[in-house]
Coordinates of C-alpha atoms in Angstrom, one line a residue:
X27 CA -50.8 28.6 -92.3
X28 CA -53.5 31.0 -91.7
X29 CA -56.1 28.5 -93.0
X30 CA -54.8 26.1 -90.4
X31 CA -55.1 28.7 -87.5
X32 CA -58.4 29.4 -88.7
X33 CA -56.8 33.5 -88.9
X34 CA -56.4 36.1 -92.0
X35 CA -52.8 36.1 -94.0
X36 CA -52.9 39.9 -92.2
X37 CA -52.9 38.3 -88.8
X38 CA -50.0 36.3 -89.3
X39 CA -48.6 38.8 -91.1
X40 CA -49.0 41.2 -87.8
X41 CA -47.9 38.1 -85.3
X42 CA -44.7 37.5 -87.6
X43 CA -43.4 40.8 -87.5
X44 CA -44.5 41.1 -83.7
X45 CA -47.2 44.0 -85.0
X46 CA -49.5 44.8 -82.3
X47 CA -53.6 44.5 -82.5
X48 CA -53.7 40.0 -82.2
X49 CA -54.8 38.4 -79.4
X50 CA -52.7 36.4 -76.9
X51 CA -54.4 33.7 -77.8
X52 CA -54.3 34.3 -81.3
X53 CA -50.6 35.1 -81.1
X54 CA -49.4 32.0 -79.4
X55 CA -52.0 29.7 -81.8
X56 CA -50.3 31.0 -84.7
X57 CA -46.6 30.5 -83.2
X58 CA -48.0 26.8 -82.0
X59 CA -48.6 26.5 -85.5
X60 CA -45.5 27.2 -87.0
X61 CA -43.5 24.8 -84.6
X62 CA -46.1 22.0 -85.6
X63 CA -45.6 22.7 -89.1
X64 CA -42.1 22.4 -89.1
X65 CA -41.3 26.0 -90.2
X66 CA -38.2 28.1 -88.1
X67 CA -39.8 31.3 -86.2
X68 CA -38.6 34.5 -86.6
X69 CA -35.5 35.6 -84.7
X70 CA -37.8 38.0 -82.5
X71 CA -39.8 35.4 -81.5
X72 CA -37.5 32.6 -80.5
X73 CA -38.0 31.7 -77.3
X74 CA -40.6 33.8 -76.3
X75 CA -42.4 31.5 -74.1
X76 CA -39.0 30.2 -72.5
X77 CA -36.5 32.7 -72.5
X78 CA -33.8 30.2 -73.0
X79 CA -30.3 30.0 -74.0
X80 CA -28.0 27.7 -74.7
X81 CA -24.7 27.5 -73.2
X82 CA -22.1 24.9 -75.1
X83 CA -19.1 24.4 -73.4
X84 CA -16.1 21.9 -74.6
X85 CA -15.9 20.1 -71.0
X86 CA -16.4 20.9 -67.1
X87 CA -13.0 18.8 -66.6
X88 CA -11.2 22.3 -66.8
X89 CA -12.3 24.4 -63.9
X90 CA -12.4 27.6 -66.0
X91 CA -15.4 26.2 -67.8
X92 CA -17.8 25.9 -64.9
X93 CA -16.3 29.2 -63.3
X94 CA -17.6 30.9 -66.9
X95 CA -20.8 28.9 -67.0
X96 CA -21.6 30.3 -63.0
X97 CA -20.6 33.9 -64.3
X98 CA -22.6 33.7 -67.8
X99 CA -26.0 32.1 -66.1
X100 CA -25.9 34.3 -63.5
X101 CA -25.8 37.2 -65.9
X102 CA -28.3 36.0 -67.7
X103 CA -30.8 35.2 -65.0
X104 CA -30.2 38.8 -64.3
X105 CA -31.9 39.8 -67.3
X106 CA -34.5 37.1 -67.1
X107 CA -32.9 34.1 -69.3
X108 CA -32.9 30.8 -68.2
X109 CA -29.8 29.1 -69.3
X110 CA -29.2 25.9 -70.8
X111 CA -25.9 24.0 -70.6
X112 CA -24.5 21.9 -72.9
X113 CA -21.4 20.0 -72.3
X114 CA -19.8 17.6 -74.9
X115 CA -18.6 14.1 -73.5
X116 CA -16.8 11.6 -75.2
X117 CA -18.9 9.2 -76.9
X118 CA -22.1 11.9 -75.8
X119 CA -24.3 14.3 -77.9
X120 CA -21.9 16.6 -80.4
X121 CA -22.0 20.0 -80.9
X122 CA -24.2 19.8 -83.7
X123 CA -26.3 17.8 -82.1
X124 CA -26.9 20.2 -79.1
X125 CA -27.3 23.1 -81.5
X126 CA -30.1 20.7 -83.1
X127 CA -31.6 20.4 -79.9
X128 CA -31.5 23.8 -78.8
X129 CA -33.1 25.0 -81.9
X130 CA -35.8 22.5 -81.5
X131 CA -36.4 24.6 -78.1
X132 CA -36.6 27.7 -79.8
X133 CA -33.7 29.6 -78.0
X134 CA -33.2 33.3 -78.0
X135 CA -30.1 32.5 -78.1
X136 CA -26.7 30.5 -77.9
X137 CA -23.2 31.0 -76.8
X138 CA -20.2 29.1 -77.1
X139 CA -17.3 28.9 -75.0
X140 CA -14.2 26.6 -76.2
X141 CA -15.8 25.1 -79.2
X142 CA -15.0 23.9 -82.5
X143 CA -15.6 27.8 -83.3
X144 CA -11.8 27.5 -82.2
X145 CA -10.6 24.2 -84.3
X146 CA -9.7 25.1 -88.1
X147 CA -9.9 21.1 -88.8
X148 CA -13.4 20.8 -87.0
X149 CA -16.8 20.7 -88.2
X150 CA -18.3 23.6 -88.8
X151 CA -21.8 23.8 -90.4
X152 CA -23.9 23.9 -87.1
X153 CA -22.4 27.8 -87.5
X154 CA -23.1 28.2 -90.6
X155 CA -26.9 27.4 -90.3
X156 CA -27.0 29.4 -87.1
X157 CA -25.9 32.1 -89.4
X158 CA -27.9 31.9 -92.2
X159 CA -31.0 31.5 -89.5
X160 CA -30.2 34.8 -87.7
X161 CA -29.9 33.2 -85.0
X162 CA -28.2 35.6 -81.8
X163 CA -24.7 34.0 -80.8
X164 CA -21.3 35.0 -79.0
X165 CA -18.2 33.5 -79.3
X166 CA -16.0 33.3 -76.4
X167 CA -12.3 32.9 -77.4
X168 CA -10.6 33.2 -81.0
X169 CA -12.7 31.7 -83.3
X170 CA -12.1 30.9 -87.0
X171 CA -12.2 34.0 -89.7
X172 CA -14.5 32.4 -92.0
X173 CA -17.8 32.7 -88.6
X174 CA -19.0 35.9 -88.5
X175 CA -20.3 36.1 -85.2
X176 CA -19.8 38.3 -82.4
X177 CA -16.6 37.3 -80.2
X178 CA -15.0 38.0 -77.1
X179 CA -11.6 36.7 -76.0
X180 CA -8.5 37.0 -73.6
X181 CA -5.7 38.6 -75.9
X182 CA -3.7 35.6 -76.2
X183 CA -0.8 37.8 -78.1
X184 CA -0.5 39.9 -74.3
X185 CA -0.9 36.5 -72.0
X186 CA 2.1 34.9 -74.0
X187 CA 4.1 38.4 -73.8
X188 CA 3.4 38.5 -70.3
X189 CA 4.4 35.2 -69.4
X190 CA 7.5 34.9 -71.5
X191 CA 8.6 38.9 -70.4
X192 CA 8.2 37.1 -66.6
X193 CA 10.4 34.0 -67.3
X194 CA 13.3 36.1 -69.4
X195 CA 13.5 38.5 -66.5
X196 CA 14.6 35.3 -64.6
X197 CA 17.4 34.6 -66.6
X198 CA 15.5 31.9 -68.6
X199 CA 17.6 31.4 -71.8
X200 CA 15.8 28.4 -73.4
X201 CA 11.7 28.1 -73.3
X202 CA 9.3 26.3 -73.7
X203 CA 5.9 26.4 -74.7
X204 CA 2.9 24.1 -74.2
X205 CA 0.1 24.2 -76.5
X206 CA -3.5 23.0 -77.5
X207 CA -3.7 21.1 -80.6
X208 CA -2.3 22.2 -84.1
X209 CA -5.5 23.4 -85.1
X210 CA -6.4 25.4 -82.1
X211 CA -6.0 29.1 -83.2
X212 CA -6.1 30.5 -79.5
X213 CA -2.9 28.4 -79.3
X214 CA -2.0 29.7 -82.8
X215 CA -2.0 33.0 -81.7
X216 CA 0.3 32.4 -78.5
X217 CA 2.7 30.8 -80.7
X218 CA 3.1 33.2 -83.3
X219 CA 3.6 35.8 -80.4
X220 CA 5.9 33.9 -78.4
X221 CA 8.5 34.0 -81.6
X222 CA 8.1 37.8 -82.0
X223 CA 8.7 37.6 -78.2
X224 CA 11.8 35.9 -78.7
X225 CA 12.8 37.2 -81.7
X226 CA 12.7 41.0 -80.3
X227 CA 14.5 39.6 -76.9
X228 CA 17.0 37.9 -79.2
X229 CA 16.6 34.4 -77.4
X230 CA 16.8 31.7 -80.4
X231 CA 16.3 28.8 -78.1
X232 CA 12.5 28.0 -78.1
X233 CA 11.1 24.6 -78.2
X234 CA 7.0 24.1 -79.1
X235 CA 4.6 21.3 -78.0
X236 CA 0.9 20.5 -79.1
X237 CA -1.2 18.6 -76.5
X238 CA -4.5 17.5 -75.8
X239 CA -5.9 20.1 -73.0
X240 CA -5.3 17.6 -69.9
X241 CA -3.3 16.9 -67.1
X242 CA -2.1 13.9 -69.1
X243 CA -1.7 16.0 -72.2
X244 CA 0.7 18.3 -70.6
X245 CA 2.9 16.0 -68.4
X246 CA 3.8 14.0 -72.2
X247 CA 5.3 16.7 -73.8
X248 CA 7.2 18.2 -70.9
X249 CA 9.4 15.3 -71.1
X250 CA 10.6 16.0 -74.2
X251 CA 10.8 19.4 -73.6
X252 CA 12.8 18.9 -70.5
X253 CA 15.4 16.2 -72.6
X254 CA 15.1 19.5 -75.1
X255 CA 17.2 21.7 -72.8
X256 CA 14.5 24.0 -71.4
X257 CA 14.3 26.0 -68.0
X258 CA 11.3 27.8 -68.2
X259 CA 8.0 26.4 -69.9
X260 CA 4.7 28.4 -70.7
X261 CA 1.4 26.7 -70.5
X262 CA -2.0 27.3 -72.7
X263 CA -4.1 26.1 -69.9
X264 CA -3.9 25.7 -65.7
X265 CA -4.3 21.7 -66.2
X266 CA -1.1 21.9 -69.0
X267 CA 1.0 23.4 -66.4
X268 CA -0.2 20.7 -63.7
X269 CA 1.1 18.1 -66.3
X270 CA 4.2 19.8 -66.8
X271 CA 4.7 20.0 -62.8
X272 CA 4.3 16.3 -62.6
X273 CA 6.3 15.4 -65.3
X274 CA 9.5 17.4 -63.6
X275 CA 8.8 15.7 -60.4
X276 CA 8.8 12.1 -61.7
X277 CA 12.6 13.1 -63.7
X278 CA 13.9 13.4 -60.2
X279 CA 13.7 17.4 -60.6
X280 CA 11.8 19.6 -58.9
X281 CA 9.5 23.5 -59.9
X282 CA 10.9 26.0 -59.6
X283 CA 14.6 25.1 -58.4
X284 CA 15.2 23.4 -61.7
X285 CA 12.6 24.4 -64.3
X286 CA 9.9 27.2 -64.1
X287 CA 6.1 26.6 -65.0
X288 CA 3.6 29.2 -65.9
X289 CA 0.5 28.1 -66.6
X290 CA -3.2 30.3 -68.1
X291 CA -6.8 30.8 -66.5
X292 CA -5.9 31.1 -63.3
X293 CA -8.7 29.0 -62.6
X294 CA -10.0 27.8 -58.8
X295 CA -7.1 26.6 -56.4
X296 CA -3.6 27.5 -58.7
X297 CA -2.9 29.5 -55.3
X298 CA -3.4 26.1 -53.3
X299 CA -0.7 23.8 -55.8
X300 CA 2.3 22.4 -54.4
X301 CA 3.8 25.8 -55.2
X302 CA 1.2 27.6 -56.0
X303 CA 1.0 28.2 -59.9
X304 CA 2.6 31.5 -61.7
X305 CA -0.3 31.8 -64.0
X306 CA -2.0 34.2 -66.4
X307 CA -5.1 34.9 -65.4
X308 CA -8.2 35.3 -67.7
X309 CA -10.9 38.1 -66.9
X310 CA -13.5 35.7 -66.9
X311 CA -16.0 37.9 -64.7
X312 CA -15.9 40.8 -67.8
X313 CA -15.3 37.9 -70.4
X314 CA -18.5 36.3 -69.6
X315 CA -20.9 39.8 -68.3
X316 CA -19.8 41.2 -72.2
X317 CA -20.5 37.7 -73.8
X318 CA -24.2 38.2 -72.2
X319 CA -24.6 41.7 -73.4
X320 CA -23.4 41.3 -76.4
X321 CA -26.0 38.1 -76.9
X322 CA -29.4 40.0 -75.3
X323 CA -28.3 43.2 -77.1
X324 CA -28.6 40.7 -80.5
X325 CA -32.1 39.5 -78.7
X326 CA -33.4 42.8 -78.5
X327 CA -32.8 43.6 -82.0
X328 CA -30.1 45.9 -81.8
X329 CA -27.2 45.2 -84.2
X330 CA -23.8 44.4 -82.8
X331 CA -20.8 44.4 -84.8
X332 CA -18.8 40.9 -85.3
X333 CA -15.3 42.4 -84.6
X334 CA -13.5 41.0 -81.9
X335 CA -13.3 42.3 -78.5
X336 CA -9.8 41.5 -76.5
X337 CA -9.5 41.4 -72.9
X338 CA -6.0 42.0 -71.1
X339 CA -4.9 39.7 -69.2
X340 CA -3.0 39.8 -65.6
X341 CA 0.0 38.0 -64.6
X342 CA -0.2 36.4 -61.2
X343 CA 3.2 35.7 -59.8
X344 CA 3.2 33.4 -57.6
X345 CA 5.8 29.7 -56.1
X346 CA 6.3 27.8 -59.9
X347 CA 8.9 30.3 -61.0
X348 CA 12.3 31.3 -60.0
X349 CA 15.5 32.2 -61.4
X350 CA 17.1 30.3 -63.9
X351 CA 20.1 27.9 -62.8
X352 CA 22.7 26.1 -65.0
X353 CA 21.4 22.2 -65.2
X354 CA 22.7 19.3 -67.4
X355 CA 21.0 18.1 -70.2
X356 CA 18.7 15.2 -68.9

């Protein structure tokens, strides 16, 4: 290396551990010369050139995605970051291969939002070269045990209390819960606290569904929770409850008169449904401004614990839900 740069081992030495008394010039020949060698920089010295950071999200379909992206680059051009989105598509780059690309940029930095982070079936060694690379990254939502990184999440435990506390107060007797795939450990969470729920309200009727996260996704499983018996039916996303909405509508029935919907994010234009959607709502604003902290606070060096920090969320009442009324079994 430092016969290549045509430097002493001491000035690479000095650039590496960002010592002062080198050159610019020197400085950035002996950084040009570690990328064309092939050899990883140091965590200080990522991105130094760019400031960039990498931004994976799982889709854009879901407007709570682009509403965190807005909040999360804005934060971060704040502090002089440029951000870099990456969005997986069907058929489209992976996860992997974004972090691949993202490292060939040199990021500061990269967080994740919604990612396999969150699927105890998914892949998962892009994290665990980021971690062995030192790498700074936050996690935002529940992520597996096994990746020590820095998180921050809505409390899904509270969202599901919250919700369900709403619907029994109704006079819901049997409910129903919508929820990510079986894998999903946000959606874990919410169901393990909807049966304490239930279980400390001594309500025994609750029936469980896994989607996909879609529209499509949530209007499939509300028929069968509907032929199931339920009134009152809790989403784990906005776009879920939308499903579910649909699916009562094309039984003949109609939300709320004849089953409730609550559905979570509270993402752009639930107050502007046909009825606007009981929801619980994310806080997405201090969610994503924390995310950033915690991610340039990793940048600058400092070190920042990997326990999880929970966010309450807010119940917003609003058109999908109503009292509970005897019904037939469809």
């Amino acid at each position: 290396m430092a016969k290549k740069v045509g430097v002493s081992e001491a000035t690479v030495s000095r650039v590496l551990n960002g010592k002062p008394g080198v050159s610019d010039a020197t400085r950035a020949a002996v950084l040009t010369a570690l990328d064309v060698l092939g050899y990883e920089r140091p965590t200080q010295l990522r991105g130094e050139r760019a400031r960039l950071v990498g931004l994976v999200l799982p889709e854009l379909g879901n407007p709570i995605f682009p509403a965190l992206a807005e909040i999360v680059g804005g934060a971060l051009a704040q502090r002089g970051f440029t951000p870099v989105l990456c969005t997986r598509t069907a058929g489209g780059l992976s996860e992997a291969d974004y972090v691949e690309m993202l490292l060939e940029q040199q990021v500061s930095g990269v967080v994740f939002a919604g990612g396999h982070f969150a699927e105890a079936d998914a892949p998962h060694e892009h994290y665990f070269r980021l971690l062995a690379l030192g790498l700074p990254v936050v996690l935002v939502n529940a992520a597996s045990d096994n990746l020590d990184f820095p998180r921050v999440s809505t409390d899904d435990a509270v969202a599901v209390e919250q919700a369900f506390a709403h619907l029994v107060s109704l006079g819901h007797e049997h409910i129903g819960l919508v929820l990510g795939p079986e894998d999903h450990i946000p959606s874990r969470r919410k169901l393990a606290a909807l049966r304490l729920a239930a279980e400390a309200a001594g309500i025994d009727k609750i029936s469980v569904e896994h989607a996909m996260f879609s529209l499509e996704g949530g209007q499939a499983v509300t028929n069968r929770l509907i032929r199931n018996g339920v009134t009152g039916i809790i989403c784990a996303s906005d776009p879920l409850a939308l499903g579910a909405i649909r699916a009562v509508r094309r039984l003949g029935m109609s939300v709320p008169e004849d089953i409730s919907v609550v559905g979570f994010d509270d993402s752009n234009f639930m107050n502007c449904t046909n009825p606007p959607l009981t929801t619980v709502r994310q806080p997405i604003e201090a969610i994503g401004r924390a995310a950033v902290t915690l991610l340039v606070n990793q940048i600058d060096g400092a070190v920042v614990t990997a326990e999880e920090l929970l966010y309450e969320p807010e119940l917003v009442v609003r058109g999908s839900t109503a009292p509970a009324k005897v019904r037939a079994l469809v």
